[in-house]
PDB file of C-alpha atoms and ligand atoms in Angstrom:
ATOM      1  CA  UNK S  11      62.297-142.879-122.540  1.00  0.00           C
ATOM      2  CA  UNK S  12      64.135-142.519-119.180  1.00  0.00           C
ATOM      3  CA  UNK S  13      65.607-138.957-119.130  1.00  0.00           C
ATOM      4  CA  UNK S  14      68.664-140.569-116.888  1.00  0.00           C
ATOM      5  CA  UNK S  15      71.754-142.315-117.859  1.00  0.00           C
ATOM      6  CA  UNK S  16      70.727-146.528-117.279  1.00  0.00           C
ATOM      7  CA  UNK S  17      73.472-149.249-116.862  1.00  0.00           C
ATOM      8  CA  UNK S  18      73.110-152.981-116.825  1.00  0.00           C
ATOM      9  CA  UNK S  19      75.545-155.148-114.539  1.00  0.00           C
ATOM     10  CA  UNK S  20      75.485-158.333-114.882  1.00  0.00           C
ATOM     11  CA  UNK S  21      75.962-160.554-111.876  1.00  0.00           C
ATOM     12  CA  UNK S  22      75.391-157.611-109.480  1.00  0.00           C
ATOM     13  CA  UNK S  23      73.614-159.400-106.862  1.00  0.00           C
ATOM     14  CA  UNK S  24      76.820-159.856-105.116  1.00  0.00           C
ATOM     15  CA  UNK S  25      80.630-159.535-104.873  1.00  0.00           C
ATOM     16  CA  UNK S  26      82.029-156.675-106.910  1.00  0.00           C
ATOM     17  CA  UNK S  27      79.034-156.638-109.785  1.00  0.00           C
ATOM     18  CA  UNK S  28      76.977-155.532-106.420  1.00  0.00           C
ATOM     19  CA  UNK S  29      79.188-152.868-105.545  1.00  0.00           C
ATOM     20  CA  UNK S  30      79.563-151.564-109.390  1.00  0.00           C
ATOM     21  CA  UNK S  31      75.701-150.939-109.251  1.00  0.00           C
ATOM     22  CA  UNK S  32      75.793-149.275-105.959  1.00  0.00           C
ATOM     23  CA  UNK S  33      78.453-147.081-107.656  1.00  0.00           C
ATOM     24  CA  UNK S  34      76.722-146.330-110.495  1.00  0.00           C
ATOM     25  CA  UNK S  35      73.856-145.709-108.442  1.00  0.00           C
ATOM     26  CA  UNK S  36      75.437-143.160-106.560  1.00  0.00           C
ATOM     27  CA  UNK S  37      76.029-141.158-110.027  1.00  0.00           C
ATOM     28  CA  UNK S  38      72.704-140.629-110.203  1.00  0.00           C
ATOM     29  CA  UNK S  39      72.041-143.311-112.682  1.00  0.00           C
ATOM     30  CA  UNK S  40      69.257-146.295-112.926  1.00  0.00           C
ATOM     31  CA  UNK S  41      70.956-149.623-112.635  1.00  0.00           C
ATOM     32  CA  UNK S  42      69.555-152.488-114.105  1.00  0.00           C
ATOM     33  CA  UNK S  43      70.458-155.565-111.525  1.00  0.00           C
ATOM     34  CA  UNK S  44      71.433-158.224-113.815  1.00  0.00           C
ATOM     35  CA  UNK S  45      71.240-161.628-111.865  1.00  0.00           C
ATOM     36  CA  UNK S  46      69.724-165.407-112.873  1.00  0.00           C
ATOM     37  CA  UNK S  47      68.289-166.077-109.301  1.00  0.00           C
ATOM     38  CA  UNK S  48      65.298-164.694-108.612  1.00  0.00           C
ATOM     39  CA  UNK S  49      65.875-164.185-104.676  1.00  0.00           C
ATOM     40  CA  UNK S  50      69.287-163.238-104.764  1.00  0.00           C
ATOM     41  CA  UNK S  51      68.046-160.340-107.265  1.00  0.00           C
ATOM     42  CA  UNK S  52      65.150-159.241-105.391  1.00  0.00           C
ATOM     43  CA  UNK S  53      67.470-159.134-101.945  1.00  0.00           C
ATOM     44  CA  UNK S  54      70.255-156.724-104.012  1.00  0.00           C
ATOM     45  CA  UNK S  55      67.530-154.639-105.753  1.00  0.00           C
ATOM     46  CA  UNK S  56      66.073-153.714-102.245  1.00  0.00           C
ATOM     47  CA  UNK S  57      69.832-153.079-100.535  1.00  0.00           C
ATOM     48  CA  UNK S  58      70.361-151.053-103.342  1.00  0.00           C
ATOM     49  CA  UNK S  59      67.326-149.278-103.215  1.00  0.00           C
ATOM     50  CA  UNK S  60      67.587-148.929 -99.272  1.00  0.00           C
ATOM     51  CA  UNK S  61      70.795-147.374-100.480  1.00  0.00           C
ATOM     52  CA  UNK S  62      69.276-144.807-102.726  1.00  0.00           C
ATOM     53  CA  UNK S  63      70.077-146.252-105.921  1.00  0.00           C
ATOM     54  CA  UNK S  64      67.037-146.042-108.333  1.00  0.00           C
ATOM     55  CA  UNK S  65      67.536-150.069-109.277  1.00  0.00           C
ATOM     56  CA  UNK S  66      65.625-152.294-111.234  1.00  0.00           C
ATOM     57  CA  UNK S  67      65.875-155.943-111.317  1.00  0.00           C
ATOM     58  CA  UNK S  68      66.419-157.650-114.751  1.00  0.00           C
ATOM     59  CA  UNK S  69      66.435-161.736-114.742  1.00  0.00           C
ATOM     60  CA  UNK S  70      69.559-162.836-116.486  1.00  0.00           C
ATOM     61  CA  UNK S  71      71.191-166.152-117.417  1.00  0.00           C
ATOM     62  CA  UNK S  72      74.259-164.752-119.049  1.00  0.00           C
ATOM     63  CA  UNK S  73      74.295-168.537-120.575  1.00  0.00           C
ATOM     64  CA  UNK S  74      70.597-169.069-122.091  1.00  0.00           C
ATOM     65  CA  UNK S  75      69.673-166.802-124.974  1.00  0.00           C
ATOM     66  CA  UNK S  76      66.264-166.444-124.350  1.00  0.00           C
ATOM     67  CA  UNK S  77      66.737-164.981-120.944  1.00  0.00           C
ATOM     68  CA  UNK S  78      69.502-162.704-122.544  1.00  0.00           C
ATOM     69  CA  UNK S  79      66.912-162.065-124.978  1.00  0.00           C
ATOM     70  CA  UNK S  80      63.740-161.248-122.263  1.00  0.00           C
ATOM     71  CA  UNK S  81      66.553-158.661-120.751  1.00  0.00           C
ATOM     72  CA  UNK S  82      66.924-157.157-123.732  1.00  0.00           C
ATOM     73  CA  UNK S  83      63.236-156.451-123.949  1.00  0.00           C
ATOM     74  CA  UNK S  84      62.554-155.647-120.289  1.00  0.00           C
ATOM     75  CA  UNK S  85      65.581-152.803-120.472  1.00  0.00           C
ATOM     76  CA  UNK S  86      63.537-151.916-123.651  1.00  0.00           C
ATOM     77  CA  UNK S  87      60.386-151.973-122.081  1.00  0.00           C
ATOM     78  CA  UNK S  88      61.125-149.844-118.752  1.00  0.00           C
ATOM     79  CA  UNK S  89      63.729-147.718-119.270  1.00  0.00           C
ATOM     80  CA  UNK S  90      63.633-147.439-123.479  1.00  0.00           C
ATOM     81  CA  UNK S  91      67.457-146.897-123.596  1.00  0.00           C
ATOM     82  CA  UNK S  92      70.885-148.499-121.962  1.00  0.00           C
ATOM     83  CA  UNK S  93      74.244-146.609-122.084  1.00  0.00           C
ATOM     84  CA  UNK S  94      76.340-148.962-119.980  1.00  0.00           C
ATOM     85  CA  UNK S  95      76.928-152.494-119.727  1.00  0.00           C
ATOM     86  CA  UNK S  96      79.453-153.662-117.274  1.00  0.00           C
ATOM     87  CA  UNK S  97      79.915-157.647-118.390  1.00  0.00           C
ATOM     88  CA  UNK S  98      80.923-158.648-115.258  1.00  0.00           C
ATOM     89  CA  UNK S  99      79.224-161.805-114.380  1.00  0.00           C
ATOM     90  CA  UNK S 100      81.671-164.866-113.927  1.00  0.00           C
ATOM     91  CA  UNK S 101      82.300-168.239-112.936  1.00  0.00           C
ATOM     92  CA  UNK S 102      85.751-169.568-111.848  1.00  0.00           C
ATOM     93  CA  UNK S 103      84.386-173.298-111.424  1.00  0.00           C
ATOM     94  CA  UNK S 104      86.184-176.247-109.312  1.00  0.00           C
ATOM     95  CA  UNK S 105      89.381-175.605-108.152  1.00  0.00           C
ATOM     96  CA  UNK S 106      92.189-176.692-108.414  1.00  0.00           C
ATOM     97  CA  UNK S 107      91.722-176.853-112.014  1.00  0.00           C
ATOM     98  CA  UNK S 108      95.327-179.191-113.596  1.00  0.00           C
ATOM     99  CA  UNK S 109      95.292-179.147-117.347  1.00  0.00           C
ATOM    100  CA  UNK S 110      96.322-182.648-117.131  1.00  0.00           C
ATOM    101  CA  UNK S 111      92.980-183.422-114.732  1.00  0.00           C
ATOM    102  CA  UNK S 112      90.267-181.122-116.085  1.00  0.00           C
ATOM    103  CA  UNK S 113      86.759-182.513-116.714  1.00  0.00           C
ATOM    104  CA  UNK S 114      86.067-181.023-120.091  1.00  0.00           C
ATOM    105  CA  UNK S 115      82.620-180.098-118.881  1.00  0.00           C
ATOM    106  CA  UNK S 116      84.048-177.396-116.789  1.00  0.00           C
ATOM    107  CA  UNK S 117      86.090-176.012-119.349  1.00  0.00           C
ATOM    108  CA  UNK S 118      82.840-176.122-121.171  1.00  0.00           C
ATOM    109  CA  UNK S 119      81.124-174.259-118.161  1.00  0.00           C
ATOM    110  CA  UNK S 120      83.594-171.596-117.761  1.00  0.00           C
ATOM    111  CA  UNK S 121      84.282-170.265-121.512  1.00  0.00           C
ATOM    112  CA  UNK S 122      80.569-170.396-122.138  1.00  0.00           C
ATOM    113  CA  UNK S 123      80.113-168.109-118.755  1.00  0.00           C
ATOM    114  CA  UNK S 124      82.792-165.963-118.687  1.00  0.00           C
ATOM    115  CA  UNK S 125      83.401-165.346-122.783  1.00  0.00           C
ATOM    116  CA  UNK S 126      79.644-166.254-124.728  1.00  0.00           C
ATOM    117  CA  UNK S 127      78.515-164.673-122.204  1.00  0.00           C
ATOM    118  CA  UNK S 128      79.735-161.397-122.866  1.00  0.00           C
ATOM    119  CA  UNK S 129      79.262-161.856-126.700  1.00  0.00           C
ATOM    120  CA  UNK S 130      75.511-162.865-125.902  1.00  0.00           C
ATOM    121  CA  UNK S 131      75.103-160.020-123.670  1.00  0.00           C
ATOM    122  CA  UNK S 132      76.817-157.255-125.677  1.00  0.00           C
ATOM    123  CA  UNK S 133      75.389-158.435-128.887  1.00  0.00           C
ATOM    124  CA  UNK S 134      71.568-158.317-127.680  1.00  0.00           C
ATOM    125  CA  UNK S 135      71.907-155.149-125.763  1.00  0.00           C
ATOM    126  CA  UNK S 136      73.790-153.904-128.790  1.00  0.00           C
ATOM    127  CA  UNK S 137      70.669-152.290-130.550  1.00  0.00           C
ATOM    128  CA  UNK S 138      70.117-150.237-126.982  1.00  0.00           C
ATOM    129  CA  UNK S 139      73.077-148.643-126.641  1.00  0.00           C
ATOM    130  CA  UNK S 140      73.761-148.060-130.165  1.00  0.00           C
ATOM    131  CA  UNK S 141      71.092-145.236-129.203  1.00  0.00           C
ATOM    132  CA  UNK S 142      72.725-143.929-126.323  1.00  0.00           C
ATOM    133  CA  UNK S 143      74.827-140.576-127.062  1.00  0.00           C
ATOM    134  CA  UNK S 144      78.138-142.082-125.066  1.00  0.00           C
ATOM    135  CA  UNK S 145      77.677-146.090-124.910  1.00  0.00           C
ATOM    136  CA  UNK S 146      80.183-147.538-122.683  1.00  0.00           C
ATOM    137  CA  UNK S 147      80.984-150.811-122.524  1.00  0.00           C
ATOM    138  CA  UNK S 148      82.929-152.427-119.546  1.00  0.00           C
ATOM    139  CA  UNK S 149      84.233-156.189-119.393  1.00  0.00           C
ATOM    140  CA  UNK S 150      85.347-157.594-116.126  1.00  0.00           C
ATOM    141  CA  UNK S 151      88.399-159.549-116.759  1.00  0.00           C
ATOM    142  CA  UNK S 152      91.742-160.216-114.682  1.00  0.00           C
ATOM    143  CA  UNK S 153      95.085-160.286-114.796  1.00  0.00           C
ATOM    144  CA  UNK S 154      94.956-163.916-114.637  1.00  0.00           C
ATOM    145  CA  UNK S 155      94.228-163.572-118.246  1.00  0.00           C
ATOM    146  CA  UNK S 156      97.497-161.854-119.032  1.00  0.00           C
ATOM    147  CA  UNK S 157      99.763-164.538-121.008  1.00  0.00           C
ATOM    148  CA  UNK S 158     102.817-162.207-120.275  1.00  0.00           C
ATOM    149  CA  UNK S 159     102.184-162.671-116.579  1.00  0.00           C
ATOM    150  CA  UNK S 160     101.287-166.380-116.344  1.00  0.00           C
ATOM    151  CA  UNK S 161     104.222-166.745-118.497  1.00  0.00           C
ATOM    152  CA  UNK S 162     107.060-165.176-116.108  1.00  0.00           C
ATOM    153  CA  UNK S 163     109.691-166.374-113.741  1.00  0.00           C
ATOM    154  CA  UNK S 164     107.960-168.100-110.552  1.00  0.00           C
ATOM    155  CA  UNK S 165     109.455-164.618-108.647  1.00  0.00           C
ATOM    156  CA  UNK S 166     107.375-162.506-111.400  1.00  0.00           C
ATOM    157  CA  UNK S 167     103.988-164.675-110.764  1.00  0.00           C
ATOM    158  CA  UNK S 168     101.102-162.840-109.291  1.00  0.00           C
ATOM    159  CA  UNK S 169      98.665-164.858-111.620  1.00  0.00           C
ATOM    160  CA  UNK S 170      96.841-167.278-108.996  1.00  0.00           C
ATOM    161  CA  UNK S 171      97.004-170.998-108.936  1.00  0.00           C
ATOM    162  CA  UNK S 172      96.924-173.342-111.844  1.00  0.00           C
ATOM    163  CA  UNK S 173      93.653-172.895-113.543  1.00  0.00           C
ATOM    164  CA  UNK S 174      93.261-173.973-117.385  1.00  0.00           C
ATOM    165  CA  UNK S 175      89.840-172.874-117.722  1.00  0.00           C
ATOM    166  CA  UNK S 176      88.934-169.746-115.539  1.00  0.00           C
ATOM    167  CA  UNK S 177      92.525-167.756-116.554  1.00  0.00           C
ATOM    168  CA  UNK S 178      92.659-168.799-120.252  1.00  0.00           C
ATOM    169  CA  UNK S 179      88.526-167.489-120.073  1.00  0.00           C
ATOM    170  CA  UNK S 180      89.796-163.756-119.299  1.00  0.00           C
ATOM    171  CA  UNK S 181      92.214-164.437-122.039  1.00  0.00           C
ATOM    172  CA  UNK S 182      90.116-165.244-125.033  1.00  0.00           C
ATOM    173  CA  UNK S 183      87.523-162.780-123.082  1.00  0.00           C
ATOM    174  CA  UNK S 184      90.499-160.002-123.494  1.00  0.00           C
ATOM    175  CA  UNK S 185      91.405-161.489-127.313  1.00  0.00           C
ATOM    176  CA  UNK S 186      87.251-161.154-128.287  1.00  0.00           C
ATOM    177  CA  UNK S 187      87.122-157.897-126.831  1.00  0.00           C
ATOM    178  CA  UNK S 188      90.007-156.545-129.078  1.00  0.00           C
ATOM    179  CA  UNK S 189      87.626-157.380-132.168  1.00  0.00           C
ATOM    180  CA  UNK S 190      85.108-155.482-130.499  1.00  0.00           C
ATOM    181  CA  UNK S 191      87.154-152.635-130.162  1.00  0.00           C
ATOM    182  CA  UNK S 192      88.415-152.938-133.638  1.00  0.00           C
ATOM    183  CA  UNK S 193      85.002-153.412-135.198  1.00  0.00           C
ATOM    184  CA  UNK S 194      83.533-150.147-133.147  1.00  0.00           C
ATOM    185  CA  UNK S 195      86.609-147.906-133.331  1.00  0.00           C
ATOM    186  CA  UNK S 196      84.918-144.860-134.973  1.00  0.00           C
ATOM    187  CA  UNK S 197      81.669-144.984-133.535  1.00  0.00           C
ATOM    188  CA  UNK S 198      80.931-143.315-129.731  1.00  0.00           C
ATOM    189  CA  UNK S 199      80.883-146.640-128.070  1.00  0.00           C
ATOM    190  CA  UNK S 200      83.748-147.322-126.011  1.00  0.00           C
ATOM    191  CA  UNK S 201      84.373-150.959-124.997  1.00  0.00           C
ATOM    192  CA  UNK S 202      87.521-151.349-122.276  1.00  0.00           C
ATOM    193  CA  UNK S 203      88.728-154.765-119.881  1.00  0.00           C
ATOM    194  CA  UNK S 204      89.131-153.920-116.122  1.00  0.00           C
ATOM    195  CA  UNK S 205      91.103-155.965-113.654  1.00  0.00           C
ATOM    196  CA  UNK S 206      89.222-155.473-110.129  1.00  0.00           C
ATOM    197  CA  UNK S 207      92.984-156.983-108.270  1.00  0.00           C
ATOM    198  CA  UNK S 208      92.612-159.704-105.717  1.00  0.00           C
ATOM    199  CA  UNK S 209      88.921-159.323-104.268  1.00  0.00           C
ATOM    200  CA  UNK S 210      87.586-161.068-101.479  1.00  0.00           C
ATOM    201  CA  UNK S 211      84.408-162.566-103.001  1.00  0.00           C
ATOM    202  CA  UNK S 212      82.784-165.963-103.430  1.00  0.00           C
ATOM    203  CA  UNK S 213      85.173-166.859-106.674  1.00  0.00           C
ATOM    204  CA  UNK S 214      87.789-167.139-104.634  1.00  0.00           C
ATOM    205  CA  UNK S 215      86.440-168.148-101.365  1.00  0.00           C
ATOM    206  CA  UNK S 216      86.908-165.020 -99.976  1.00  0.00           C
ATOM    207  CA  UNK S 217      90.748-165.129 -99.603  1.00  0.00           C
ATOM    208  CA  UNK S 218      91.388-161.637-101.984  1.00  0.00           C
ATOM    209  CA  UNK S 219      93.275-159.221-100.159  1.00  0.00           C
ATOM    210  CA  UNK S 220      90.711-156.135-101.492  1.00  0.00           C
ATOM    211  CA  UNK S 221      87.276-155.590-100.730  1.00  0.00           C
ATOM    212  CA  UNK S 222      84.567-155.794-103.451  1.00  0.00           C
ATOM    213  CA  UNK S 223      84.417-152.108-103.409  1.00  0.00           C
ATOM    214  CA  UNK S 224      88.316-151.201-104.086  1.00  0.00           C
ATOM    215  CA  UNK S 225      87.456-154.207-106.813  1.00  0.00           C
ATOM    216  CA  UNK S 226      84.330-151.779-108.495  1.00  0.00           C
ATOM    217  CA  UNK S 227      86.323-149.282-108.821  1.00  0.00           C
ATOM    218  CA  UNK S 228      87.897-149.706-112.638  1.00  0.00           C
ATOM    219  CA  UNK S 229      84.762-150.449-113.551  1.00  0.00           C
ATOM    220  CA  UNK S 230      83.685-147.131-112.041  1.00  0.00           C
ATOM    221  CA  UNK S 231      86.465-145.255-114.055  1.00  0.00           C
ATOM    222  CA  UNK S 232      85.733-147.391-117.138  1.00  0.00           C
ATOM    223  CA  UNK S 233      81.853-147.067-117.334  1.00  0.00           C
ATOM    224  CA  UNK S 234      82.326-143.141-116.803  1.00  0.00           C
ATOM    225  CA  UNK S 235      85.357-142.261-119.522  1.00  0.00           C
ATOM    226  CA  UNK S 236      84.675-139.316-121.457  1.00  0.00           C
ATOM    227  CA  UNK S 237      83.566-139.487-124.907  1.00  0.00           C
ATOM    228  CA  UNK S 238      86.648-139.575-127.384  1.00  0.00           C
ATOM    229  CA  UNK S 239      88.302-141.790-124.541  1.00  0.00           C
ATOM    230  CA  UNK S 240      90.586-144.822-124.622  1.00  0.00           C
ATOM    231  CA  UNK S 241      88.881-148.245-125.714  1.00  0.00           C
ATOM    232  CA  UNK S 242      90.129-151.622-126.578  1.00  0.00           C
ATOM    233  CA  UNK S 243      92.414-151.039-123.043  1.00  0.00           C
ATOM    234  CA  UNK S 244      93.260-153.636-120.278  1.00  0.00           C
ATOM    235  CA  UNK S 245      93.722-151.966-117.447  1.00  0.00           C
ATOM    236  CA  UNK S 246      93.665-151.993-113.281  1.00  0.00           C
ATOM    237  CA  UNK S 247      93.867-148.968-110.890  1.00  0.00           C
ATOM    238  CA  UNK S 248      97.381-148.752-111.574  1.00  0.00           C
ATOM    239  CA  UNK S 249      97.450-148.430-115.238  1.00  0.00           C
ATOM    240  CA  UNK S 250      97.840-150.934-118.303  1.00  0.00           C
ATOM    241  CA  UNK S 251      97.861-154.524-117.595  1.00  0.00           C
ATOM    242  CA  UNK S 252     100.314-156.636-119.836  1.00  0.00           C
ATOM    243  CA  UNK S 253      97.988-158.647-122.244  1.00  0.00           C
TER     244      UNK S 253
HETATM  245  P1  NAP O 313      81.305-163.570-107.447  1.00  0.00           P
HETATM  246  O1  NAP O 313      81.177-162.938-106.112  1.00  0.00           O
HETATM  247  O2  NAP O 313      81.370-165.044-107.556  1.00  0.00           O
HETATM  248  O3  NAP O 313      80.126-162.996-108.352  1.00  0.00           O
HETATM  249  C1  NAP O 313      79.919-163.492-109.656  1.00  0.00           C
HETATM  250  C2  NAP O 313      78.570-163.008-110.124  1.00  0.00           C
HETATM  251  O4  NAP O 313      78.341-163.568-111.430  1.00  0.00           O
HETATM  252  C3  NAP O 313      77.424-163.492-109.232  1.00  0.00           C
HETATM  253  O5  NAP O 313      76.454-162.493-109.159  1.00  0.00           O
HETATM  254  C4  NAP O 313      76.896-164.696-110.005  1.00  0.00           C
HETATM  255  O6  NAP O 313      75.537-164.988-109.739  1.00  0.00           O
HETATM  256  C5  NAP O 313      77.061-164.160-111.409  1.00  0.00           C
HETATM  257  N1  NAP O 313      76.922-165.211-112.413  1.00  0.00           N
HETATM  258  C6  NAP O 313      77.654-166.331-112.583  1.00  0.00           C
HETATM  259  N2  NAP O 313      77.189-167.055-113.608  1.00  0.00           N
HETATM  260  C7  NAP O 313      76.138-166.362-114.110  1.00  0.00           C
HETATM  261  C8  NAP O 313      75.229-166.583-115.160  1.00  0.00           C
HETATM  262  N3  NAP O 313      75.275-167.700-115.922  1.00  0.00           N
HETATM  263  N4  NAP O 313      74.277-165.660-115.413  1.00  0.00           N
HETATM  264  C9  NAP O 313      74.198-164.547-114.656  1.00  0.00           C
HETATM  265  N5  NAP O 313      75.012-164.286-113.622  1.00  0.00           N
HETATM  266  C10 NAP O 313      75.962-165.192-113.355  1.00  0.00           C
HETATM  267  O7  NAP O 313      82.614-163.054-108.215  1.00  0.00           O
HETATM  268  P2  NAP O 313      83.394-161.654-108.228  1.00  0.00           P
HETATM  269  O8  NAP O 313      84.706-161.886-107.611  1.00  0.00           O
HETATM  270  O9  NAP O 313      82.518-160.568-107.731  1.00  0.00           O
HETATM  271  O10 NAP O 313      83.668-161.494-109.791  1.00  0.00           O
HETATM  272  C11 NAP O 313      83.147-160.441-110.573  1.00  0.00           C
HETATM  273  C12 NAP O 313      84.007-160.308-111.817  1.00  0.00           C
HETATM  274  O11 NAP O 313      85.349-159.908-111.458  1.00  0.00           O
HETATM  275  C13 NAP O 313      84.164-161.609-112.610  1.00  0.00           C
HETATM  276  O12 NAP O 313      84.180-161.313-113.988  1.00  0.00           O
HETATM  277  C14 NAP O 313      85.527-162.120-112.178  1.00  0.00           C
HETATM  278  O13 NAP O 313      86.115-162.982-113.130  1.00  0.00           O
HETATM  279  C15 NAP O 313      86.271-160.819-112.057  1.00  0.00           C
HETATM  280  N6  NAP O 313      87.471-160.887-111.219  1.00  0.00           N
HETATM  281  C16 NAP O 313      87.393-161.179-109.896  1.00  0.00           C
HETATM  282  C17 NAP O 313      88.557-161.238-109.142  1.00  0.00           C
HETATM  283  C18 NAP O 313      88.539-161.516-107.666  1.00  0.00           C
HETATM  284  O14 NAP O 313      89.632-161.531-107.057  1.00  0.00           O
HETATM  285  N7  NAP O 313      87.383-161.728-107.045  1.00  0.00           N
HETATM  286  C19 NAP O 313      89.801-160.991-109.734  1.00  0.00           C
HETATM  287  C20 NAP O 313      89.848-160.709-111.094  1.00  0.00           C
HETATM  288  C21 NAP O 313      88.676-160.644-111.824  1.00  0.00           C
HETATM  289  P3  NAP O 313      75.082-166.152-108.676  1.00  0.00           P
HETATM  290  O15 NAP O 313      75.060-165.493-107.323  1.00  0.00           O
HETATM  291  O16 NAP O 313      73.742-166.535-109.189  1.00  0.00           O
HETATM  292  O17 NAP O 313      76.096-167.257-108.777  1.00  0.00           O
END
């Protein structure tokens, strides 16, 4: 069994998953590079190697069980133990995305993505980092998700455009993770939503205002929290974020 602390990101061959493993890295830790294409992986395990992070590649469809279930036994296999997962693979999907015009296939796309995702992921790595002496858990969400901010005044609104399936996603991601929280309070696993802020990546066609590294951050903070910390929290870099 590896002697170091091991994380798995997944969707950390680019954007602000890439820059939570070089983070991670930089702890001292191995990071598992969770990503479904097999070049895309293979380029951001050897940056982040280049980089001095001891990374590993790990195929991963957050979407197809099997390939959940082949990471599972790969992080088994290599490393023998996990005590991170940052959920942080995503899709936002077309845009702009009207209630009144949505193609129920991308509503489809985007709540199996960005929520069964998580619950596939969590749930098969679940038996690895029940082992771990201070699992962390860490799900990427956004404030776009926050029903108190979507439903202010106009003046109040710093929730994005219209988008019925990517916001209500970090939503129901936020309401699932709540259970998990419940359901593990009293154990040493922590399980906590970060909001990365407005990040210029591909989801949003690189118009964020932050770079993917101010966006890694939270997770950063999240991943690291001591044991006895704060889980079941939503929360940026400047504190709680209104569910
Ligand atoms: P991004 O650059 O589009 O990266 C998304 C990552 O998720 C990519 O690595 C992508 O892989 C991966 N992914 C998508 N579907 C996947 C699947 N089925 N299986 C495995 N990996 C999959 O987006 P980002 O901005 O860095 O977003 C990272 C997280 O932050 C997301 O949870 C997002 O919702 C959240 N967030 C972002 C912002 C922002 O302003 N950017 C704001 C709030 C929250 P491919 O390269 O293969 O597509």
């Amino acid at each position: 069994m590896s002697e170091r602390t091991i994380a798995l990101v997944t969707g950390a061959n680019k954007g602000i998953g890439y820059e939570i493993a070089l983070g991670l890295g930089a702890l001292g830790w191995g990071v598992g590079v969770g990503a479904r294409d097999d070049r895309r992986r293979k380029e951001a395990v050897e940056q982040l190697r280049a980089a001095g992070v001891d990374a590993f590649g790990v195929p991963l469809d957050v979407t197809d069980d099997a390939s959940v279930s082949a990471a599972a036994q790969l992080i088994e296999d290599r490393t023998g133990r996990l005590d991170v997962l940052v959920n942080n693979a995503a899709i936002a999907d077309e845009m702009p995305q009207e209630p009144t015009q949505v193609d129920p296939a991308t509503f489809r796309a985007v709540m199996e993505t960005n929520v069964l995702g998580v619950i596939r992921v969590t749930n098969a790595m679940m038996p690895l980092l029940r082992r771990s002496p201070s699992p962390r858990i860490v799900n990427m969400s956004s404030s776009v998700g926050s029903l108190t901010r979507q439903s202010g005044t106009a003046a109040e609104l710093t929730t994005g455009p219209v988008a019925v399936a990517y916001a209500p996603s970090k939503t129901l991601l936020n309401a699932v993770t709540l259970q998990y929280a419940r359901e593990l309070s009293g154990t040493n696993i922590l399980i906590n939503m970060g909001c990365p802020g407005y990040v210029a990546t591909d989801l949003n066609g690189f118009r964020g205002v932050r770079t993917p590294a101010q966006g890694a951050a939270i997770a950063i903070t999240l991943a690291t929290l001591p044991d006895g910390g704060p889980t079941g929290t939503f929360v940026d870099d400047a504190g709680v974020v209104p569910w």
